[in-house]
Tab-separated table of C-alpha atoms in Angstrom:
chain	number	residue	atom	x	y	z
A	931	MET	CA	22.510	-1.456	-26.012
A	932	SER	CA	19.062	-2.672	-24.794
A	933	ASN	CA	15.696	-1.647	-26.337
A	934	ALA	CA	14.860	0.464	-23.307
A	935	SER	CA	18.283	2.246	-23.398
A	936	THR	CA	17.856	3.031	-27.113
A	937	ALA	CA	14.277	4.519	-26.470
A	938	LYS	CA	15.522	6.645	-23.598
A	939	LYS	CA	18.425	8.030	-25.784
A	940	ALA	CA	15.979	8.884	-28.613
A	941	PHE	CA	13.213	10.354	-26.523
A	942	GLY	CA	15.168	11.730	-23.629
A	943	PHE	CA	12.915	14.858	-23.468
A	944	LEU	CA	9.957	12.765	-22.485
A	945	PRO	CA	9.048	11.387	-19.064
A	946	GLU	CA	10.274	7.651	-18.844
A	947	GLU	CA	6.612	6.441	-18.249
A	948	ALA	CA	5.658	8.126	-21.481
A	949	LEU	CA	8.309	6.094	-23.564
A	950	PRO	CA	6.457	2.876	-24.287
A	951	GLY	CA	3.291	4.753	-25.403
A	952	THR	CA	5.413	7.066	-27.725
A	953	VAL	CA	7.092	3.962	-29.241
A	954	LEU	CA	3.547	2.399	-29.828
A	955	VAL	CA	2.241	5.585	-31.482
A	956	LEU	CA	5.259	5.738	-33.873
A	957	SER	CA	4.709	2.046	-34.646
A	958	ALA	CA	1.116	2.706	-35.483
A	959	VAL	CA	1.901	5.864	-37.562
A	960	LEU	CA	4.663	3.957	-39.334
A	961	ALA	CA	2.133	1.149	-40.253
A	962	MET	CA	-0.415	3.699	-41.473
A	963	ILE	CA	2.352	5.278	-43.707
A	964	VAL	CA	3.455	2.010	-45.100
A	965	VAL	CA	-0.151	0.751	-45.759
A	966	ASN	CA	-0.987	4.056	-47.677
A	967	SER	CA	2.255	3.896	-49.791
A	968	PRO	CA	3.656	1.783	-52.671
A	969	LEU	CA	5.042	-0.550	-49.924
A	970	ALA	CA	1.459	-1.718	-48.973
A	971	GLY	CA	1.783	-4.782	-51.175
A	972	LEU	CA	4.925	-5.950	-49.561
A	973	TYR	CA	3.618	-5.096	-46.077
A	974	HIS	CA	0.554	-7.455	-46.626
A	975	ALA	CA	2.655	-10.087	-48.483
A	976	ILE	CA	4.966	-10.452	-45.526
A	977	LEU	CA	2.175	-10.675	-43.045
A	978	ASP	CA	0.292	-13.185	-45.187
A	979	THR	CA	3.255	-15.402	-45.706
A	980	LYS	CA	2.719	-18.839	-44.160
A	981	VAL	CA	5.496	-19.938	-41.625
A	982	THR	CA	5.810	-23.421	-40.357
A	983	VAL	CA	7.505	-24.252	-37.136
A	984	GLY	CA	8.273	-27.826	-36.182
A	985	PRO	CA	8.685	-30.875	-38.409
A	986	THR	CA	7.572	-30.914	-41.893
A	987	GLU	CA	4.755	-33.349	-41.008
A	988	GLY	CA	2.876	-32.244	-37.891
A	989	GLY	CA	4.449	-28.798	-37.593
A	990	ILE	CA	2.294	-25.681	-36.809
A	991	GLU	CA	1.661	-23.607	-39.752
A	992	MET	CA	0.232	-19.986	-39.534
A	993	LYS	CA	0.419	-16.698	-41.275
A	994	PHE	CA	3.256	-14.535	-40.141
A	995	SER	CA	0.666	-12.106	-38.719
A	996	TYR	CA	-0.867	-15.023	-36.764
A	997	TRP	CA	2.485	-15.890	-35.318
A	998	ILE	CA	2.793	-12.395	-33.997
A	999	LYS	CA	-0.740	-12.561	-32.622
A	1000	ASN	CA	-0.585	-15.953	-30.960
A	1001	GLY	CA	3.220	-16.354	-30.441
A	1002	LEU	CA	4.736	-13.061	-29.499
A	1003	MET	CA	1.540	-11.980	-27.632
A	1004	ALA	CA	1.940	-15.115	-25.533
A	1005	ILE	CA	5.134	-13.579	-24.238
A	1006	PHE	CA	3.151	-10.339	-23.712
A	1007	PHE	CA	0.638	-12.181	-21.657
A	1008	PHE	CA	3.464	-13.971	-19.762
A	1009	PHE	CA	4.722	-10.439	-18.692
A	1010	VAL	CA	1.111	-9.327	-17.916
A	1011	GLY	CA	0.666	-12.448	-15.839
A	1012	LEU	CA	3.792	-11.603	-13.754
A	1013	GLU	CA	2.400	-8.230	-13.256
A	1014	LEU	CA	-0.957	-9.548	-12.120
A	1015	LYS	CA	0.617	-12.047	-9.701
A	1016	ARG	CA	2.875	-9.435	-8.154
A	1017	GLU	CA	-0.008	-6.966	-7.740
A	1018	LEU	CA	-2.134	-9.734	-6.112
A	1019	LEU	CA	0.640	-10.838	-3.706
A	1020	GLU	CA	2.284	-7.545	-2.751
A	1021	GLY	CA	0.791	-4.726	-4.669
A	1022	GLN	CA	-2.255	-2.591	-5.006
A	1023	LEU	CA	-4.572	-5.634	-4.965
A	1024	SER	CA	-2.859	-7.541	-2.133
A	1025	ASN	CA	-5.183	-5.886	0.409
A	1026	PRO	CA	-8.763	-7.327	-0.119
A	1027	THR	CA	-10.411	-4.304	1.426
A	1028	ALA	CA	-8.323	-1.733	-0.632
A	1029	ALA	CA	-8.803	-3.864	-3.695
A	1030	ILE	CA	-12.605	-3.684	-3.751
A	1031	LEU	CA	-12.882	-0.248	-5.052
A	1032	PRO	CA	-10.716	-0.696	-8.126
A	1033	ILE	CA	-12.246	-4.116	-8.719
A	1034	ILE	CA	-15.722	-2.734	-8.921
A	1035	SER	CA	-14.515	0.285	-10.989
A	1036	ALA	CA	-12.870	-2.134	-13.466
A	1037	ALA	CA	-15.967	-4.358	-13.664
A	1038	GLY	CA	-18.046	-1.282	-14.495
A	1039	GLY	CA	-15.389	-0.041	-16.872
A	1040	MET	CA	-15.689	-3.403	-18.739
A	1041	ALA	CA	-19.419	-3.847	-18.688
A	1042	VAL	CA	-20.584	-0.364	-19.843
A	1043	PRO	CA	-18.355	-0.194	-22.952
A	1044	ALA	CA	-19.415	-3.775	-23.783
A	1045	LEU	CA	-23.119	-2.743	-23.646
A	1046	ILE	CA	-22.526	0.321	-25.753
A	1047	PHE	CA	-20.723	-1.889	-28.386
A	1048	VAL	CA	-23.590	-4.374	-28.391
A	1049	PHE	CA	-26.025	-1.493	-28.760
A	1050	PHE	CA	-24.433	-0.370	-32.022
A	1051	ALA	CA	-23.055	-3.530	-33.385
A	1052	ALA	CA	-25.349	-6.316	-32.507
A	1053	PRO	CA	-28.374	-5.285	-34.511
A	1054	ALA	CA	-26.096	-5.511	-37.577
A	1055	GLY	CA	-24.753	-8.969	-36.574
A	1056	PHE	CA	-21.440	-7.863	-35.114
A	1057	GLY	CA	-22.145	-8.355	-31.526
A	1058	HIS	CA	-19.242	-11.032	-31.115
A	1059	GLY	CA	-16.835	-8.182	-30.889
A	1060	TRP	CA	-18.539	-6.856	-27.554
A	1061	ALA	CA	-15.254	-7.091	-25.687
A	1062	ILE	CA	-13.056	-4.787	-27.930
A	1063	PRO	CA	-13.716	-1.662	-25.952
A	1064	ALA	CA	-13.601	-3.443	-22.708
A	1065	ALA	CA	-9.723	-3.435	-22.658
A	1066	THR	CA	-7.284	-0.873	-21.400
A	1067	ASP	CA	-3.710	-0.522	-22.747
A	1068	ILE	CA	-1.748	-0.111	-19.365
A	1069	ALA	CA	1.504	1.045	-20.793
A	1070	PHE	CA	-0.284	3.724	-22.965
A	1071	ALA	CA	-2.618	4.862	-20.275
A	1072	LEU	CA	0.159	5.358	-17.599
A	1073	GLY	CA	2.329	7.069	-20.304
A	1074	VAL	CA	-0.401	9.527	-21.004
A	1075	LEU	CA	-0.965	10.127	-17.242
A	1076	SER	CA	2.775	10.784	-16.804
A	1077	LEU	CA	2.600	13.725	-19.047
A	1078	LEU	CA	1.097	15.698	-16.198
A	1079	GLY	CA	4.038	14.885	-14.039
A	1080	ASN	CA	3.697	15.204	-10.163
A	1081	ARG	CA	0.327	17.115	-10.645
A	1082	VAL	CA	-1.295	13.625	-10.498
A	1083	PRO	CA	-1.625	12.490	-6.821
A	1084	PRO	CA	-0.038	8.978	-6.030
A	1085	ALA	CA	-3.518	7.706	-5.162
A	1086	LEU	CA	-4.898	8.413	-8.532
A	1087	LYS	CA	-1.874	6.746	-10.269
A	1088	ALA	CA	-2.416	3.680	-7.975
A	1089	PHE	CA	-6.061	3.623	-8.810
A	1090	LEU	CA	-5.455	3.680	-12.554
A	1091	LEU	CA	-2.860	0.932	-12.218
A	1092	ALA	CA	-5.178	-1.180	-10.077
A	1093	VAL	CA	-8.008	-0.762	-12.480
A	1094	ALA	CA	-5.917	-1.495	-15.544
A	1095	VAL	CA	-4.505	-4.597	-13.825
A	1096	VAL	CA	-7.986	-5.917	-13.032
A	1097	ASP	CA	-9.102	-4.993	-16.537
A	1098	ASP	CA	-6.193	-7.089	-17.983
A	1099	LEU	CA	-7.229	-10.026	-15.793
A	1100	GLY	CA	-10.761	-9.714	-17.181
A	1101	ALA	CA	-9.467	-9.449	-20.774
A	1102	ILE	CA	-7.619	-12.759	-20.130
A	1103	VAL	CA	-10.762	-14.469	-18.916
A	1104	ILE	CA	-12.653	-13.128	-21.874
A	1105	VAL	CA	-10.087	-14.495	-24.337
A	1106	ALA	CA	-10.083	-17.911	-22.685
A	1107	PHE	CA	-13.777	-18.338	-22.376
A	1108	PHE	CA	-15.450	-16.245	-25.064
A	1109	TYR	CA	-13.046	-16.370	-28.161
A	1110	THR	CA	-12.373	-20.080	-28.105
A	1111	GLU	CA	-14.159	-21.647	-31.142
A	1112	THR	CA	-13.390	-25.535	-31.055
A	1113	LEU	CA	-11.969	-27.632	-28.261
A	1114	HIS	CA	-9.963	-30.715	-28.654
A	1115	LEU	CA	-10.013	-32.486	-25.314
A	1116	SER	CA	-7.007	-34.645	-25.995
A	1117	TYR	CA	-4.757	-31.703	-26.243
A	1118	LEU	CA	-6.313	-30.071	-23.274
A	1119	VAL	CA	-5.372	-33.156	-21.193
A	1120	GLN	CA	-1.806	-32.996	-22.475
A	1121	ALA	CA	-1.728	-29.270	-21.451
A	1122	GLY	CA	-3.091	-30.220	-18.050
A	1123	VAL	CA	-0.094	-32.612	-17.550
A	1124	VAL	CA	2.260	-29.891	-18.492
A	1125	MET	CA	0.525	-27.573	-16.020
A	1126	GLY	CA	1.158	-30.218	-13.451
A	1127	ILE	CA	4.777	-30.051	-14.209
A	1128	LEU	CA	4.828	-26.309	-13.855
A	1129	ILE	CA	2.979	-26.390	-10.568
A	1130	ALA	CA	5.519	-28.976	-9.307
A	1131	MET	CA	8.337	-26.642	-10.387
A	1132	ASN	CA	6.639	-23.908	-8.396
A	1133	ARG	CA	6.282	-26.091	-5.309
A	1134	PHE	CA	9.952	-27.026	-5.354
A	1135	LYS	CA	10.716	-23.304	-5.916
A	1136	VAL	CA	12.696	-23.839	-9.111
A	1137	ARG	CA	14.130	-20.330	-9.901
A	1138	ALA	CA	15.513	-20.995	-13.458
A	1139	ILE	CA	13.304	-18.731	-15.655
A	1140	GLY	CA	14.580	-20.442	-18.642
A	1141	LEU	CA	13.110	-23.690	-17.626
A	1142	TYR	CA	9.660	-22.117	-17.119
A	1143	VAL	CA	9.978	-20.655	-20.617
A	1144	LEU	CA	10.882	-24.022	-22.129
A	1145	VAL	CA	8.058	-25.962	-20.499
A	1146	GLY	CA	5.894	-22.992	-21.276
A	1147	VAL	CA	6.575	-23.533	-25.012
A	1148	VAL	CA	5.302	-27.033	-24.819
A	1149	LEU	CA	2.256	-25.699	-22.939
A	1150	TRP	CA	1.748	-23.135	-25.656
A	1151	VAL	CA	1.742	-25.882	-28.445
A	1152	PHE	CA	-0.824	-28.022	-26.565
A	1153	MET	CA	-3.046	-25.074	-25.779
A	1154	HIS	CA	-2.919	-23.757	-29.390
A	1155	GLN	CA	-3.656	-27.277	-30.775
A	1156	SER	CA	-6.531	-27.583	-28.245
A	1157	GLY	CA	-8.368	-24.585	-29.850
A	1158	VAL	CA	-7.705	-22.265	-26.823
A	1159	SER	CA	-5.692	-19.087	-27.561
A	1160	GLY	CA	-2.040	-19.981	-26.981
A	1161	THR	CA	-1.613	-16.599	-25.364
A	1162	ILE	CA	-3.311	-18.008	-22.284
A	1163	ALA	CA	-0.291	-20.244	-21.814
A	1164	GLY	CA	1.775	-17.166	-21.142
A	1165	VAL	CA	-0.487	-16.262	-18.141
A	1166	LEU	CA	-0.439	-19.801	-16.819
A	1167	VAL	CA	3.370	-20.083	-16.844
A	1168	ALA	CA	3.491	-16.541	-15.045
A	1169	ALA	CA	1.242	-17.956	-12.357
A	1170	CYS	CA	3.727	-20.730	-11.590
A	1171	VAL	CA	6.829	-18.685	-11.443
A	1172	PRO	CA	7.598	-18.340	-7.672
A	1173	MET	CA	7.579	-15.066	-5.880
A	1174	ARG	CA	10.314	-16.346	-3.548
A	1175	ASP	CA	12.864	-19.217	-3.892
A	1176	ARG	CA	14.695	-21.088	-1.119
A	1177	HIS	CA	17.319	-18.342	-0.798
A	1178	ASP	CA	14.494	-15.584	-0.387
A	1179	LYS	CA	15.324	-14.173	-3.933
A	1180	SER	CA	12.508	-13.338	-6.311
A	1181	PRO	CA	12.415	-15.200	-9.533
A	1182	LEU	CA	9.205	-13.322	-10.469
A	1183	HIS	CA	10.820	-9.887	-9.940
A	1184	GLU	CA	13.817	-11.047	-11.872
A	1185	ALA	CA	11.583	-12.257	-14.879
A	1186	GLU	CA	9.596	-9.043	-14.710
A	1187	HIS	CA	12.660	-6.930	-14.823
A	1188	ASP	CA	14.327	-8.865	-17.690
A	1189	PHE	CA	11.162	-9.115	-19.860
A	1190	ARG	CA	10.071	-5.585	-19.406
A	1191	PRO	CA	12.174	-3.877	-22.056
A	1192	TRP	CA	11.555	-6.724	-24.694
A	1193	VAL	CA	7.799	-6.434	-24.061
A	1194	LEU	CA	7.497	-2.641	-24.009
A	1195	TYR	CA	9.996	-1.830	-26.748
A	1196	GLY	CA	9.934	-4.933	-28.842
A	1197	ILE	CA	6.804	-7.026	-28.790
A	1198	MET	CA	4.130	-4.405	-28.421
A	1199	PRO	CA	5.554	-2.130	-31.127
A	1200	VAL	CA	5.801	-5.077	-33.521
A	1201	PHE	CA	2.209	-6.161	-32.807
A	1202	ALA	CA	1.070	-2.484	-33.334
A	1203	PHE	CA	2.962	-2.270	-36.596
A	1204	ALA	CA	1.461	-5.630	-37.855
A	1205	ASN	CA	-2.093	-4.666	-36.761
A	1206	ALA	CA	-2.397	-0.924	-36.926
A	1207	GLY	CA	-2.259	-0.287	-40.601
A	1208	VAL	CA	-5.443	1.180	-42.137
A	1209	ASP	CA	-5.882	1.882	-45.953
A	1210	LEU	CA	-7.365	5.338	-45.735
A	1211	ALA	CA	-8.660	5.005	-49.448
A	1212	GLY	CA	-12.371	4.762	-48.962
A	1213	ALA	CA	-11.999	4.584	-45.155
A	1214	GLU	CA	-14.513	7.344	-44.774
A	1215	LYS	CA	-17.338	4.929	-45.554
A	1216	TYR	CA	-16.446	3.208	-42.306
A	1217	LEU	CA	-16.847	6.162	-40.039
A	1218	THR	CA	-20.483	5.231	-39.302
A	1219	HIS	CA	-19.996	1.447	-39.382
A	1220	PRO	CA	-21.621	-0.258	-36.535
A	1221	VAL	CA	-18.259	-1.720	-35.197
A	1222	THR	CA	-16.527	1.610	-35.651
A	1223	LEU	CA	-19.221	3.325	-33.558
A	1224	GLY	CA	-19.382	0.648	-31.115
A	1225	ALA	CA	-15.673	0.431	-30.395
A	1226	GLY	CA	-15.062	4.178	-30.542
A	1227	LEU	CA	-17.914	5.196	-28.392
A	1228	GLY	CA	-17.400	2.309	-26.042
A	1229	LEU	CA	-13.963	3.605	-25.053
A	1230	VAL	CA	-14.801	7.286	-25.121
A	1231	LEU	CA	-18.141	7.078	-23.259
A	1232	GLY	CA	-18.208	3.620	-21.661
A	1233	LYS	CA	-14.857	3.687	-19.790
A	1234	PRO	CA	-15.434	7.010	-17.974
A	1235	ILE	CA	-19.045	6.248	-17.161
A	1236	GLY	CA	-18.335	2.651	-16.041
A	1237	ILE	CA	-15.135	3.394	-14.070
A	1238	ALA	CA	-15.911	6.705	-12.551
A	1239	LEU	CA	-19.560	6.176	-11.619
A	1240	SER	CA	-19.304	2.605	-10.251
A	1241	GLY	CA	-16.112	3.508	-8.393
A	1242	TYR	CA	-17.797	6.863	-6.936
A	1243	LEU	CA	-20.910	5.055	-5.929
A	1244	ALA	CA	-19.136	2.037	-4.498
A	1245	GLY	CA	-16.805	4.392	-2.451
A	1246	LYS	CA	-19.879	6.152	-1.004
A	1247	VAL	CA	-21.669	2.929	-0.202
A	1248	MET	CA	-18.717	1.384	1.479
A	1249	ARG	CA	-17.690	4.713	2.970
A	1250	ALA	CA	-14.254	4.141	1.545
A	1251	LYS	CA	-11.671	6.765	0.912
A	1252	LEU	CA	-11.767	7.807	-2.768
A	1253	PRO	CA	-8.567	8.197	-4.743
A	1254	GLY	CA	-9.539	11.803	-5.676
A	1255	THR	CA	-12.624	13.917	-6.356
A	1256	PHE	CA	-15.258	12.780	-8.856
A	1257	PRO	CA	-13.951	15.036	-11.611
A	1258	GLN	CA	-10.388	13.678	-11.141
A	1259	MET	CA	-11.770	10.123	-11.177
A	1260	VAL	CA	-13.586	11.038	-14.427
A	1261	GLY	CA	-10.368	12.256	-15.849
A	1262	VAL	CA	-8.516	9.142	-15.017
A	1263	ALA	CA	-11.339	6.927	-16.250
A	1264	CYS	CA	-11.169	8.882	-19.540
A	1265	VAL	CA	-7.446	7.975	-19.763
A	1266	ALA	CA	-8.416	4.234	-19.146
A	1267	GLY	CA	-10.388	4.537	-22.407
A	1268	ILE	CA	-7.105	4.077	-24.275
A	1269	GLY	CA	-7.654	0.509	-25.472
A	1270	PHE	CA	-5.098	0.397	-28.346
A	1271	THR	CA	-2.973	-2.823	-28.158
A	1272	MET	CA	-5.457	-4.891	-26.033
A	1273	SER	CA	-8.517	-3.706	-27.978
A	1274	LEU	CA	-6.657	-4.464	-31.346
A	1275	PHE	CA	-5.809	-7.871	-30.055
A	1276	ILE	CA	-9.323	-8.781	-29.019
A	1277	GLY	CA	-10.596	-7.356	-32.345
A	1278	ALA	CA	-8.193	-9.679	-34.240
A	1279	LEU	CA	-9.585	-12.644	-32.269
A	1280	ALA	CA	-13.338	-11.626	-32.563
A	1281	PHE	CA	-13.397	-10.947	-36.361
A	1282	LYS	CA	-11.766	-13.200	-38.849
A	1283	ASP	CA	-13.323	-11.345	-41.675
A	1284	PRO	CA	-10.661	-9.043	-43.262
A	1285	ALA	CA	-13.430	-6.570	-44.271
A	1286	LEU	CA	-14.005	-5.778	-40.433
A	1287	ALA	CA	-10.351	-4.958	-39.892
A	1288	THR	CA	-10.641	-1.388	-40.985
A	1289	PRO	CA	-13.723	-0.491	-38.923
A	1290	THR	CA	-12.377	-2.177	-35.926
A	1291	ARG	CA	-8.998	-0.333	-36.241
A	1292	LEU	CA	-10.708	3.057	-36.920
A	1293	GLY	CA	-13.004	2.627	-33.903
A	1294	VAL	CA	-10.047	1.719	-31.524
A	1295	TYR	CA	-7.886	4.571	-32.873
A	1296	ALA	CA	-10.552	7.239	-32.524
A	1297	GLY	CA	-11.645	6.003	-29.182
A	1298	SER	CA	-8.161	5.783	-27.841
A	1299	VAL	CA	-7.012	9.178	-29.219
A	1300	ILE	CA	-10.151	10.944	-28.043
A	1301	SER	CA	-9.959	9.294	-24.591
A	1302	ALA	CA	-6.388	10.495	-24.184
A	1303	ILE	CA	-7.217	14.006	-25.121
A	1304	LEU	CA	-10.299	14.244	-22.977
A	1305	GLY	CA	-8.448	12.715	-20.072
A	1306	LEU	CA	-5.637	15.151	-20.270
A	1307	LEU	CA	-7.855	18.183	-20.707
A	1308	ILE	CA	-10.186	17.226	-17.754
A	1309	LEU	CA	-7.217	16.446	-15.478
A	1310	SER	CA	-5.331	19.592	-16.482
A	1311	ARG	CA	-8.418	21.612	-15.157
A	1312	VAL	CA	-9.224	19.625	-12.003
A	1313	LEU	CA	-5.773	18.806	-10.638
A	1314	PRO	CA	-3.655	21.415	-8.634
A	1315	THR	CA	-1.343	23.456	-10.803
A	1316	ALA	CA	2.393	22.509	-10.673
A	1317	ASP	CA	3.314	25.438	-8.356
A	1318	LYS	CA	0.787	24.205	-5.668
A	1319	VAL	CA	2.158	20.520	-5.607
A	1320	ALA	CA	4.549	19.483	-3.064
A	1321	PRO	CA	7.914	17.975	-4.499
A	1322	SER	CA	7.542	14.258	-5.229
A	1323	THR	CA	9.272	11.902	-3.017
A	1324	GLU	CA	11.594	9.127	-4.238
A	1325	GLY	CA	10.405	5.573	-4.347
A	1326	ASP	CA	7.014	6.111	-5.955
A	1327	GLU	CA	6.041	2.663	-7.099
A	1328	THR	CA	2.556	3.537	-8.296
A	1329	ALA	CA	3.527	2.567	-11.978
A	1330	PRO	CA	5.474	-0.567	-11.763
A	1331	PHE	CA	4.352	-1.600	-15.205
A	1332	ILE	CA	6.622	0.984	-16.635
A	1333	LYS	CA	9.387	1.669	-14.119
A	1334	PRO	CA	11.916	-0.970	-13.040
A	1335	GLU	CA	11.082	-2.478	-9.650
A	1336	PRO	CA	13.126	-0.453	-7.111
A	1337	VAL	CA	12.721	-3.265	-4.548
A	1338	PHE	CA	14.119	-5.720	-6.965
A	1339	GLU	CA	17.069	-3.675	-7.788
A	1340	ALA	CA	17.767	-3.051	-4.150
A	1341	ARG	CA	17.752	-6.915	-3.349
A	1342	ASP	CA	19.917	-7.470	-6.435
A	1343	ARG	CA	22.653	-5.180	-5.136
A	1344	ALA	CA	22.415	-6.558	-1.632
A	1345	ASP	CA	22.739	-10.165	-2.880
């Protein structure tokens, strides 16, 4: 039984789009329970265990927690890269005119939270974590939105998805350019050679995903050794997977379809479990820590201000059709303040000092939870009631990050 099937069976009473977020929450709660129990020592011992992959001399040695952050999350970024490429080629961002509004909204939704974080944290010397509240957890955000069912207009769902996709692209750029400490040019050159191989595979429309993964592992090694986060290798490999092969089949859709359950119900929960544990003993002293305030308020205030205001003003200036009323956009922008996985990931890259793990996690937790609650409260007030909403039509593809691709499945049956 697949990870997705197991989750559906266990949480059949929830909307399908809410399942990944539910699993993430349970993983985080489990981590909190373990860290605050007699098992805390074992938990930390496992995560701190050093694991060597490769030959005894010259292999890569990292703590188990770092393998999760740099290894498993490279697969997550590979999946995100597939999403980004599909959205850019045939999704919400494929039309340049229609893409301008969510791009501007996402830019505002990253800039304002970063400024809020800097305002609180920079004077204390923690400004390096400015990107922590700039990220949005797509799976979690769309899962929360799904709790309102068909009361949410498709345009608003599409807007949130497009903003989150652009947000992820911004997070990838931030990781690549701002959280790389030391560069080793020799390894970068070797990574460039491997990229040339991947590009050639794309040009010849090689459809075997296993080959891309195999070459991607080599690219990951060179990227990691160069000093650049190995997770970027996942995005680069995804960019080279062809949208169409010589037989007009879609290797990209196939890879996205196959990796979806493993990422949503495997990799992301494992990452959450490994990074979400907070020792509550003495945690109250971190409630007013600059990092806690910067991360929390950046998500709660920065996201809705940045996304809703910049999107609304851009729409008025361009005389473009808005995805909803301003209050509805504010509600969706609050939901986009759920940073969780991406914010925790950037926090782990930004701060190496273990003492900063607790304030970072507290800020991300508080900000994400409050954002979710605020978003649901606002949207439940400003959206039409269920009895006034027309029955939804089949084939709604406004949330492809969560749902299997109907187009892919139809082509698969036809072929």
